[in-house]
CSV table of C-alpha atoms in Angstrom, one decimal:
chain,number,residue,atom,x,y,z
A,1,MET,CA,-39.1,-137.2,149.4
A,2,GLY,CA,-37.3,-136.7,152.7
A,3,CYS,CA,-40.5,-136.8,154.7
A,4,GLN,CA,-43.1,-138.8,152.8
A,5,ALA,CA,-41.3,-142.2,152.9
A,6,PRO,CA,-40.7,-142.3,156.6
A,7,GLY,CA,-44.1,-140.7,157.1
A,8,LEU,CA,-45.6,-143.6,155.2
A,9,LEU,CA,-43.9,-146.2,157.2
A,10,ASN,CA,-44.5,-144.4,160.5
A,11,ARG,CA,-48.2,-144.0,159.8
A,12,THR,CA,-48.6,-147.6,158.8
A,13,SER,CA,-46.3,-148.9,161.6
A,14,VAL,CA,-44.5,-151.0,159.0
A,15,PRO,CA,-41.0,-152.1,160.1
A,16,ARG,CA,-38.5,-150.8,157.6
A,17,ASP,CA,-36.8,-154.2,157.4
A,18,VAL,CA,-39.9,-155.8,155.9
A,19,VAL,CA,-39.7,-153.7,152.8
A,20,ASP,CA,-38.5,-155.8,149.9
A,21,TYR,CA,-38.3,-153.3,147.1
A,22,ILE,CA,-38.5,-149.5,146.5
A,23,VAL,CA,-39.6,-148.2,143.1
A,24,TYR,CA,-39.5,-144.4,142.4
A,25,GLY,CA,-40.0,-142.3,139.4
A,26,THR,CA,-39.2,-138.7,138.4
A,27,VAL,CA,-39.5,-136.6,135.3
A,28,ILE,CA,-36.9,-133.8,135.7
A,29,GLN,CA,-33.9,-135.7,137.0
A,30,GLU,CA,-31.1,-134.3,139.1
A,31,VAL,CA,-27.8,-135.9,138.1
A,32,LYS,CA,-26.7,-136.0,141.8
A,33,THR,CA,-29.7,-138.2,142.6
A,34,SER,CA,-30.2,-140.1,139.3
A,35,ASN,CA,-31.6,-143.1,141.2
A,36,VAL,CA,-34.0,-141.4,143.7
A,37,ALA,CA,-35.3,-144.7,144.9
A,38,ARG,CA,-31.9,-145.8,146.1
A,39,GLU,CA,-31.5,-142.5,147.9
A,40,VAL,CA,-34.8,-143.0,149.7
A,41,GLY,CA,-33.5,-146.3,151.0
A,42,HIS,CA,-30.2,-144.9,152.2
A,43,MET,CA,-31.8,-141.8,153.7
A,44,HIS,CA,-34.2,-143.7,155.8
A,45,LEU,CA,-32.2,-146.8,156.6
A,46,ILE,CA,-34.6,-149.1,154.9
A,47,SER,CA,-33.2,-152.6,154.8
A,48,ALA,CA,-30.1,-153.1,152.7
A,49,LYS,CA,-31.7,-156.1,151.1
A,50,SER,CA,-34.2,-153.8,149.5
A,51,MET,CA,-33.4,-153.1,145.8
A,52,LYS,CA,-34.1,-149.7,144.4
A,53,LEU,CA,-34.4,-148.2,141.0
A,54,SER,CA,-36.0,-145.1,139.4
A,55,TRP,CA,-38.9,-145.8,137.2
A,56,GLU,CA,-41.7,-143.7,135.9
A,57,LEU,CA,-44.1,-146.6,136.1
A,58,SER,CA,-43.6,-147.1,139.8
A,59,ARG,CA,-46.9,-148.4,140.9
A,60,PRO,CA,-47.4,-151.0,138.0
A,61,ALA,CA,-43.8,-152.0,138.4
A,62,GLY,CA,-44.3,-152.7,142.1
A,63,VAL,CA,-47.6,-154.5,141.4
A,64,GLY,CA,-45.9,-156.7,138.9
A,65,MET,CA,-43.1,-157.7,141.2
A,66,ILE,CA,-45.6,-158.7,143.9
A,67,ALA,CA,-47.8,-160.5,141.4
A,68,ALA,CA,-44.8,-162.4,140.1
A,69,GLY,CA,-44.1,-163.6,143.7
A,70,GLN,CA,-40.7,-161.8,143.9
A,71,CYS,CA,-41.7,-159.5,146.7
A,72,ASP,CA,-44.3,-159.2,149.5
A,73,VAL,CA,-43.8,-155.5,150.4
A,74,VAL,CA,-43.0,-152.7,148.0
A,75,VAL,CA,-42.8,-149.0,148.5
A,76,ALA,CA,-43.7,-147.2,145.2
A,77,GLY,CA,-43.8,-143.5,144.5
A,78,GLY,CA,-42.6,-140.5,142.7
A,79,VAL,CA,-40.9,-137.1,143.3
A,80,GLU,CA,-40.4,-133.8,141.6
A,81,LEU,CA,-38.2,-130.9,142.6
A,82,MET,CA,-39.6,-128.2,140.4
A,83,SER,CA,-38.4,-125.3,142.5
A,84,ASP,CA,-34.8,-126.1,141.8
A,85,VAL,CA,-34.7,-127.8,138.4
A,86,PRO,CA,-31.2,-128.4,136.8
A,87,ILE,CA,-30.2,-125.4,134.7
A,88,ARG,CA,-27.2,-126.1,132.5
A,89,HIS,CA,-24.6,-123.9,130.9
A,90,SER,CA,-25.0,-123.4,127.2
A,91,ARG,CA,-23.7,-126.0,124.8
A,92,LYS,CA,-20.9,-123.7,123.8
A,93,MET,CA,-19.8,-123.2,127.3
A,94,ARG,CA,-20.1,-126.9,128.1
A,95,LYS,CA,-17.9,-127.8,125.1
A,96,THR,CA,-15.3,-125.1,126.1
A,97,MET,CA,-15.2,-126.3,129.7
A,98,LEU,CA,-14.7,-129.9,128.7
A,99,THR,CA,-11.9,-128.9,126.3
A,100,LEU,CA,-10.4,-126.7,128.9
A,101,ASN,CA,-10.3,-129.7,131.3
A,102,ARG,CA,-8.1,-131.6,128.8
A,103,ALA,CA,-5.8,-128.6,128.1
A,104,LYS,CA,-2.3,-129.3,129.5
A,105,THR,CA,-0.4,-126.1,129.2
A,106,LEU,CA,-1.2,-122.6,130.5
A,107,GLY,CA,-1.1,-121.3,127.0
A,108,GLN,CA,-3.7,-123.8,125.8
A,109,LYS,CA,-5.9,-122.9,128.7
A,110,LEU,CA,-5.6,-119.1,128.1
A,111,SER,CA,-6.3,-119.6,124.4
A,112,LEU,CA,-9.6,-121.4,125.2
A,113,ILE,CA,-10.6,-118.9,127.8
A,114,SER,CA,-10.0,-116.0,125.4
A,115,LYS,CA,-12.6,-117.5,123.0
A,116,ILE,CA,-15.4,-117.3,125.6
A,117,ARG,CA,-18.1,-114.8,124.5
A,118,PRO,CA,-20.9,-113.2,126.6
A,119,ASP,CA,-23.5,-115.4,125.0
A,120,TYR,CA,-21.7,-118.5,126.3
A,121,PHE,CA,-23.1,-117.5,129.7
A,122,THR,CA,-26.7,-117.7,128.6
A,123,PRO,CA,-28.2,-120.6,130.7
A,124,GLU,CA,-30.0,-123.6,129.1
A,125,LEU,CA,-33.2,-124.2,130.8
A,126,PRO,CA,-34.8,-127.7,131.0
A,127,ALA,CA,-36.5,-128.7,127.8
A,128,VAL,CA,-40.3,-128.2,128.0
A,129,ALA,CA,-41.1,-128.9,124.4
A,130,GLU,CA,-42.0,-132.3,123.0
A,131,PHE,CA,-38.9,-133.9,121.5
A,132,SER,CA,-40.8,-135.3,118.5
A,133,THR,CA,-42.8,-132.1,117.7
A,134,SER,CA,-40.9,-129.3,119.3
A,135,GLU,CA,-44.2,-128.0,120.6
A,136,THR,CA,-44.9,-127.2,124.3
A,137,MET,CA,-47.7,-128.9,126.0
A,138,GLY,CA,-49.4,-125.5,126.6
A,139,HIS,CA,-49.4,-124.8,122.8
A,140,SER,CA,-50.8,-128.3,122.2
A,141,ALA,CA,-53.5,-127.7,124.8
A,142,ASP,CA,-54.5,-124.4,123.1
A,143,ARG,CA,-54.8,-126.2,119.7
A,144,LEU,CA,-56.7,-129.0,121.2
A,145,ALA,CA,-59.2,-126.7,122.8
A,146,ALA,CA,-59.7,-124.9,119.5
A,147,ALA,CA,-60.1,-128.2,117.7
A,148,PHE,CA,-62.9,-129.3,120.0
A,149,ALA,CA,-64.5,-125.8,120.1
A,150,VAL,CA,-63.8,-125.3,123.8
A,151,SER,CA,-64.2,-121.6,124.6
A,152,ARG,CA,-62.1,-119.5,127.0
A,153,LEU,CA,-65.2,-119.0,129.2
A,154,GLU,CA,-65.7,-122.8,129.4
A,155,GLN,CA,-62.1,-123.3,130.4
A,156,ASP,CA,-62.2,-120.6,133.1
A,157,GLU,CA,-65.5,-122.0,134.4
A,158,TYR,CA,-64.0,-125.5,134.7
A,159,ALA,CA,-60.9,-124.2,136.4
A,160,LEU,CA,-63.0,-122.2,138.9
A,161,ARG,CA,-65.0,-125.4,139.6
A,162,SER,CA,-61.8,-127.2,140.4
A,163,HIS,CA,-60.7,-124.6,142.9
A,164,THR,CA,-64.1,-124.3,144.4
A,165,LEU,CA,-64.5,-128.0,144.9
A,166,ALA,CA,-61.0,-128.3,146.4
A,167,LYS,CA,-61.8,-125.5,148.8
A,168,LYS,CA,-65.1,-127.2,149.8
A,169,ALA,CA,-63.3,-130.5,150.3
A,170,GLN,CA,-60.6,-128.9,152.4
A,171,ASP,CA,-63.0,-127.0,154.6
A,172,GLY,CA,-65.0,-130.2,155.0
A,173,GLY,CA,-62.0,-132.1,156.4
A,174,LEU,CA,-61.5,-134.3,153.3
A,175,LEU,CA,-58.0,-133.1,152.4
A,176,LEU,CA,-56.3,-133.6,155.8
A,177,ASP,CA,-53.8,-136.1,154.4
A,178,VAL,CA,-50.8,-133.7,155.0
A,179,VAL,CA,-47.4,-134.5,156.4
A,180,PRO,CA,-46.3,-131.2,157.9
A,181,PHE,CA,-43.1,-130.1,156.2
A,182,LYS,CA,-40.8,-127.3,157.3
A,183,VAL,CA,-39.6,-125.2,154.4
A,184,PRO,CA,-36.1,-123.8,155.2
A,185,GLY,CA,-36.5,-120.2,156.1
A,186,LYS,CA,-40.2,-120.3,155.8
A,187,GLU,CA,-43.3,-121.5,157.6
A,188,THR,CA,-44.3,-125.1,157.9
A,189,VAL,CA,-46.6,-126.4,155.2
A,190,THR,CA,-49.6,-128.1,156.9
A,191,LYS,CA,-52.2,-128.0,154.2
A,192,ASP,CA,-52.7,-127.7,150.5
A,193,ASN,CA,-51.7,-124.1,149.7
A,194,GLY,CA,-52.6,-123.7,146.1
A,195,ILE,CA,-56.4,-123.7,146.4
A,196,ARG,CA,-57.5,-120.2,145.4
A,197,PRO,CA,-61.1,-119.8,144.3
A,198,SER,CA,-61.3,-116.6,142.3
A,199,SER,CA,-64.1,-115.3,140.0
A,200,ILE,CA,-64.8,-115.5,136.3
A,201,GLU,CA,-64.3,-111.8,136.0
A,202,GLN,CA,-60.8,-111.9,137.6
A,203,MET,CA,-59.8,-114.9,135.5
A,204,GLY,CA,-61.0,-113.3,132.4
A,205,LYS,CA,-58.5,-110.5,132.8
A,206,LEU,CA,-55.5,-112.8,132.3
A,207,LYS,CA,-53.8,-112.8,128.9
A,208,PRO,CA,-53.1,-116.0,126.9
A,209,ALA,CA,-50.1,-117.9,128.3
A,210,PHE,CA,-49.0,-119.7,125.1
A,211,VAL,CA,-50.7,-118.8,121.9
A,212,LYS,CA,-50.7,-115.0,121.7
A,213,PRO,CA,-52.8,-112.9,121.4
A,214,PHE,CA,-55.7,-115.1,120.6
A,215,GLY,CA,-55.1,-118.3,122.6
A,216,THR,CA,-57.5,-119.4,125.3
A,217,VAL,CA,-55.1,-121.2,127.7
A,218,THR,CA,-54.1,-119.0,130.6
A,219,ALA,CA,-52.2,-119.3,133.9
A,220,ALA,CA,-55.6,-119.5,135.6
A,221,ASN,CA,-57.0,-122.5,133.6
A,222,SER,CA,-53.8,-124.5,133.6
A,223,SER,CA,-52.4,-126.7,136.4
A,224,PHE,CA,-50.1,-124.4,138.4
A,225,LEU,CA,-46.4,-125.0,138.6
A,226,ILE,CA,-45.7,-122.0,140.9
A,227,CYS,CA,-47.0,-123.1,144.2
A,228,ARG,CA,-47.5,-126.8,144.9
A,229,PRO,CA,-49.6,-128.1,147.8
A,230,ALA,CA,-49.1,-131.0,150.1
A,231,TRP,CA,-50.7,-134.4,150.7
A,232,ALA,CA,-50.3,-137.3,153.0
A,233,PRO,CA,-52.8,-140.1,152.7
A,234,VAL,CA,-54.0,-142.3,155.6
A,235,PRO,CA,-52.7,-145.8,156.1
A,236,GLU,CA,-55.2,-148.0,154.3
A,237,MET,CA,-54.9,-150.4,151.4
A,238,ILE,CA,-55.7,-151.5,147.9
A,239,ILE,CA,-55.7,-155.0,146.5
A,240,CYS,CA,-54.9,-155.6,142.8
A,241,GLN,CA,-56.6,-157.9,140.3
A,242,GLY,CA,-56.0,-158.2,136.6
A,243,HIS,CA,-56.3,-160.4,133.5
A,244,ASP,CA,-54.2,-163.1,132.0
A,245,VAL,CA,-52.5,-163.0,128.6
A,246,HIS,CA,-55.7,-164.0,126.9
A,247,GLY,CA,-57.7,-161.2,128.5
A,248,GLU,CA,-59.5,-163.4,131.0
A,249,PRO,CA,-60.1,-161.9,134.4
A,250,VAL,CA,-57.9,-163.4,137.1
A,251,THR,CA,-56.9,-162.7,140.7
A,252,TYR,CA,-53.2,-162.3,141.1
A,253,HIS,CA,-51.6,-164.7,143.6
A,254,PRO,CA,-50.4,-163.3,145.9
A,255,ARG,CA,-53.0,-160.6,145.6
A,256,ILE,CA,-51.7,-157.0,145.9
A,257,ILE,CA,-52.4,-154.6,148.7
A,258,ILE,CA,-51.6,-151.0,148.5
A,259,ASN,CA,-51.3,-149.1,151.7
A,260,PHE,CA,-51.9,-145.4,151.1
A,261,GLY,CA,-48.9,-143.3,151.5
A,262,ILE,CA,-47.5,-139.9,151.9
A,263,GLU,CA,-47.4,-137.0,149.5
A,264,LEU,CA,-45.9,-133.6,150.3
A,265,SER,CA,-44.5,-130.6,148.6
A,266,ARG,CA,-42.7,-127.3,148.9
A,267,ARG,CA,-43.9,-124.7,146.3
A,268,THR,CA,-43.7,-126.6,143.1
A,269,ASP,CA,-42.1,-129.7,144.7
A,270,GLY,CA,-44.0,-132.9,145.4
A,271,ALA,CA,-43.3,-136.5,146.5
A,272,SER,CA,-45.5,-139.5,146.9
A,273,ALA,CA,-45.3,-143.0,148.3
A,274,ILE,CA,-47.6,-146.0,148.4
A,275,LEU,CA,-47.1,-149.2,150.3
A,276,LEU,CA,-48.0,-152.3,148.3
A,277,MET,CA,-48.3,-155.7,149.9
A,278,SER,CA,-49.5,-159.2,149.0
A,279,GLU,CA,-52.9,-159.8,150.6
A,280,GLU,CA,-51.5,-162.6,152.8
A,281,LYS,CA,-48.7,-160.3,154.1
A,282,ALA,CA,-51.1,-157.4,154.8
A,283,LEU,CA,-53.6,-159.5,156.7
A,284,ALA,CA,-50.9,-161.2,158.6
A,285,MET,CA,-49.7,-157.7,159.7
A,286,GLY,CA,-53.2,-156.7,160.8
A,287,TYR,CA,-54.1,-154.2,158.1
A,288,LYS,CA,-57.6,-153.4,157.2
A,289,PRO,CA,-57.9,-153.3,153.4
A,290,LYS,CA,-59.5,-150.3,151.8
A,291,ALA,CA,-59.7,-151.0,148.0
A,292,TYR,CA,-57.9,-152.9,145.3
A,293,LEU,CA,-56.6,-152.2,141.9
A,294,ARG,CA,-58.7,-154.2,139.4
A,295,ASP,CA,-56.9,-153.3,136.2
A,296,PHE,CA,-54.8,-150.7,134.4
A,297,VAL,CA,-53.7,-149.9,130.8
A,298,TYR,CA,-51.2,-147.7,129.0
A,299,VAL,CA,-51.8,-146.2,125.6
A,300,SER,CA,-50.1,-143.9,123.1
A,301,GLN,CA,-51.4,-141.8,120.3
A,302,ASP,CA,-50.3,-139.1,117.9
A,303,PRO,CA,-48.2,-136.6,119.9
A,304,LYS,CA,-48.8,-133.8,117.4
A,305,ASP,CA,-52.6,-133.4,117.4
A,306,GLN,CA,-53.6,-135.8,120.2
A,307,LEU,CA,-50.9,-135.2,122.8
A,308,LEU,CA,-53.3,-134.8,125.7
A,309,LEU,CA,-56.0,-137.2,124.7
A,310,GLY,CA,-54.6,-140.2,126.6
A,311,PRO,CA,-57.7,-140.5,128.9
A,312,THR,CA,-60.0,-140.8,125.8
A,313,TYR,CA,-58.0,-143.7,124.4
A,314,ALA,CA,-57.3,-145.4,127.7
A,315,THR,CA,-60.7,-145.3,129.3
A,316,PRO,CA,-62.6,-147.7,127.0
A,317,LYS,CA,-59.7,-150.1,127.0
A,318,VAL,CA,-59.5,-150.4,130.8
A,319,LEU,CA,-63.2,-150.7,131.1
A,320,GLU,CA,-63.2,-153.6,128.6
A,321,LYS,CA,-60.3,-155.3,130.4
A,322,ALA,CA,-62.2,-155.0,133.7
A,323,GLY,CA,-65.5,-156.1,132.2
A,324,LEU,CA,-67.2,-152.8,133.2
A,325,THR,CA,-69.1,-149.9,131.6
A,326,MET,CA,-69.1,-146.2,132.3
A,327,ALA,CA,-72.4,-146.7,134.2
A,328,ASP,CA,-70.6,-149.0,136.6
A,329,ILE,CA,-68.1,-146.3,137.7
A,330,ASP,CA,-69.0,-144.3,140.8
A,331,VAL,CA,-65.9,-142.1,141.0
A,332,PHE,CA,-63.8,-140.5,138.3
A,333,GLU,CA,-60.4,-139.0,139.0
A,334,PHE,CA,-58.7,-137.5,135.9
A,335,HIS,CA,-55.5,-135.5,135.8
A,336,GLU,CA,-56.2,-131.9,135.1
A,337,ALA,CA,-53.2,-130.7,133.0
A,338,PHE,CA,-55.3,-127.9,131.5
A,339,ALA,CA,-59.0,-127.1,131.7
A,340,GLY,CA,-59.1,-127.2,127.9
A,341,GLN,CA,-57.5,-130.6,127.9
A,342,ILE,CA,-60.1,-132.0,130.3
A,343,LEU,CA,-63.1,-130.5,128.3
A,344,ALA,CA,-61.6,-131.7,125.0
A,345,ASN,CA,-61.3,-135.2,126.4
A,346,LEU,CA,-64.9,-135.1,127.6
A,347,LYS,CA,-66.1,-134.1,124.2
A,348,ALA,CA,-64.0,-136.7,122.4
A,349,MET,CA,-65.2,-139.4,124.8
A,350,ASP,CA,-68.8,-138.4,124.0
A,351,SER,CA,-68.3,-138.4,120.2
A,352,ASP,CA,-69.3,-141.3,118.0
A,353,TRP,CA,-67.5,-139.6,115.1
A,354,PHE,CA,-64.3,-139.3,116.9
A,355,ALA,CA,-64.5,-142.9,118.1
A,356,GLN,CA,-65.1,-144.2,114.6
A,357,ASN,CA,-62.7,-142.0,112.7
A,358,TYR,CA,-59.8,-141.8,115.1
A,359,MET,CA,-60.0,-144.7,117.5
A,360,GLY,CA,-61.4,-147.5,115.2
A,361,ARG,CA,-64.3,-148.1,117.6
A,362,LYS,CA,-67.9,-148.6,116.6
A,363,SER,CA,-69.3,-146.1,119.2
A,364,LYS,CA,-68.3,-143.7,121.9
A,365,VAL,CA,-67.5,-144.7,125.4
A,366,GLY,CA,-69.4,-141.7,126.8
A,367,ALA,CA,-68.4,-138.7,128.9
A,368,PRO,CA,-68.2,-139.1,132.7
A,369,PRO,CA,-71.0,-137.2,134.5
A,370,LEU,CA,-69.6,-134.1,136.3
A,371,GLU,CA,-71.3,-135.0,139.5
A,372,LYS,CA,-68.9,-138.0,139.8
A,373,PHE,CA,-65.9,-136.2,138.3
A,374,ASN,CA,-63.0,-134.8,140.3
A,375,THR,CA,-65.4,-133.6,143.0
A,376,TRP,CA,-62.6,-132.9,145.5
A,377,GLY,CA,-60.7,-130.7,143.1
A,378,GLY,CA,-57.8,-131.7,140.8
A,379,SER,CA,-54.5,-130.7,139.4
A,380,LEU,CA,-55.7,-127.3,138.5
A,381,SER,CA,-56.3,-126.5,142.1
A,382,LEU,CA,-54.0,-128.9,143.9
A,383,GLY,CA,-51.0,-128.5,141.6
A,384,HIS,CA,-49.0,-131.0,139.5
A,385,PRO,CA,-45.5,-132.1,140.5
A,386,PHE,CA,-45.0,-134.5,137.6
A,387,GLY,CA,-43.7,-137.6,139.4
A,388,ALA,CA,-46.1,-137.4,142.3
A,389,THR,CA,-49.5,-136.7,140.7
A,390,GLY,CA,-50.3,-140.3,139.9
A,391,CYS,CA,-50.3,-141.3,143.5
A,392,ARG,CA,-52.7,-138.5,144.4
A,393,LEU,CA,-55.1,-139.6,141.7
A,394,VAL,CA,-55.3,-143.2,143.0
A,395,ILE,CA,-55.4,-142.1,146.6
A,396,THR,CA,-58.2,-139.6,146.1
A,397,ALA,CA,-60.2,-142.1,144.1
A,398,ALA,CA,-60.0,-144.7,146.9
A,399,HIS,CA,-60.8,-142.1,149.6
A,400,ARG,CA,-63.9,-140.9,147.6
A,401,LEU,CA,-65.1,-144.5,147.1
A,402,LYS,CA,-65.0,-145.1,150.9
A,403,LYS,CA,-66.6,-141.7,151.7
A,404,GLU,CA,-69.3,-141.8,149.0
A,405,GLY,CA,-70.1,-145.5,149.3
A,406,GLY,CA,-69.2,-146.3,145.7
A,407,GLN,CA,-67.7,-149.5,144.3
A,408,TYR,CA,-65.6,-148.6,141.3
A,409,GLY,CA,-63.4,-145.7,140.6
A,410,LEU,CA,-61.7,-144.8,137.3
A,411,VAL,CA,-58.4,-142.9,137.3
A,412,ALA,CA,-57.0,-141.5,134.0
A,413,ALA,CA,-54.2,-139.2,132.9
A,414,CYS,CA,-52.4,-137.9,129.9
A,415,ALA,CA,-48.6,-137.7,129.7
A,416,ALA,CA,-45.9,-136.3,127.6
A,417,GLY,CA,-45.1,-138.0,124.3
A,418,GLY,CA,-48.7,-138.6,123.5
A,419,GLN,CA,-49.2,-141.3,126.2
A,420,GLY,CA,-52.1,-142.1,128.5
A,421,HIS,CA,-53.0,-144.2,131.4
A,422,ALA,CA,-56.2,-145.5,133.0
A,423,MET,CA,-56.8,-147.6,136.1
A,424,ILE,CA,-59.8,-149.2,137.8
A,425,VAL,CA,-59.9,-148.9,141.6
A,426,GLU,CA,-62.5,-151.0,143.5
A,427,LEU,CA,-63.6,-150.6,147.1
A,428,TYR,CA,-62.6,-153.6,149.2
A,429,PRO,CA,-65.7,-155.4,150.7
A,430,GLN,CA,-66.0,-154.0,154.2
């Protein structure tokens, strides 16, 4: 977060005093920086008139503010500091410490201290299980893979594909969007450092990570949270269109421009930033548009058995809103939480039975062809700092459209709580 925001403005040559609003999101919050967007503004001396707030829906929030005519320039992004997550004292210790703080006499304090037991010092790690189901996402991914008959071998093969394609993209100069970041006491991070093509044989030696001993989800076919790479997109833009309350396609006025921002990380850490502008403002400042956001949707489904099926539910809805079909999409960028999750979604999307019995639809939307799907790697190989991944998906989709000469890109992701998101990105006419 300390480098990507100024990196974004420096790369785009945008004066800091023209930024009207900053919107940032994060998942694992640090109490000291509960409003990370405000800290970005203070840290980098962005104009005091800019308002800041933390919001997980940072990009749509920024788009909405420009579409409503309230702002011309918005910085939207996300951040995650997973190498130093807040670890609390146990509930027993917290209660004792709060009571101790209210004790007035030495006798009262000593009495409370004498009641402290060794187990009070057991730390309380951040909750990783779903609040509504008490099940971790890894366990859910394992059950989902089993439900859709996705084998361990299929998952390992897909994970290897992600790393192999990411390595190919990196070697081909396609993943150069990196803001160099000096890790205190270590070397400067200059490129994605989590790309590690292995072999099916090596991956097959790993034991199940969640459901033991017969589970199929392992550390190798899950998005890694141990070593997070870095990104920093080039300064180009997206314009946003949408629909009115009746579902009719409209162009927002002022239209929205996104200027691709910065993403960086240290180990499991990551931050992202995107510059959004009204079209009039962007053209007045001399920017060359790259693509525009045509539409986006959010969905929710059963968090117990369909926790990770957000893309399956969101994809047909965003296509319908945009008046498109799967055949119109040239680039697919889906968040890879787990290889099993991706493969289960592809099977669900290609199933008439699932569409009819679970989604209330007459027919399937169809699975994306793999030759168009995450061809520069994905979260399995590039990592997944929760608050920053969404920007990478949008950025990569737009870069691929320009590189491959496509017109439409579809971005989709699952999320905790049984939620999902999908977005249409369209190449700006050159």
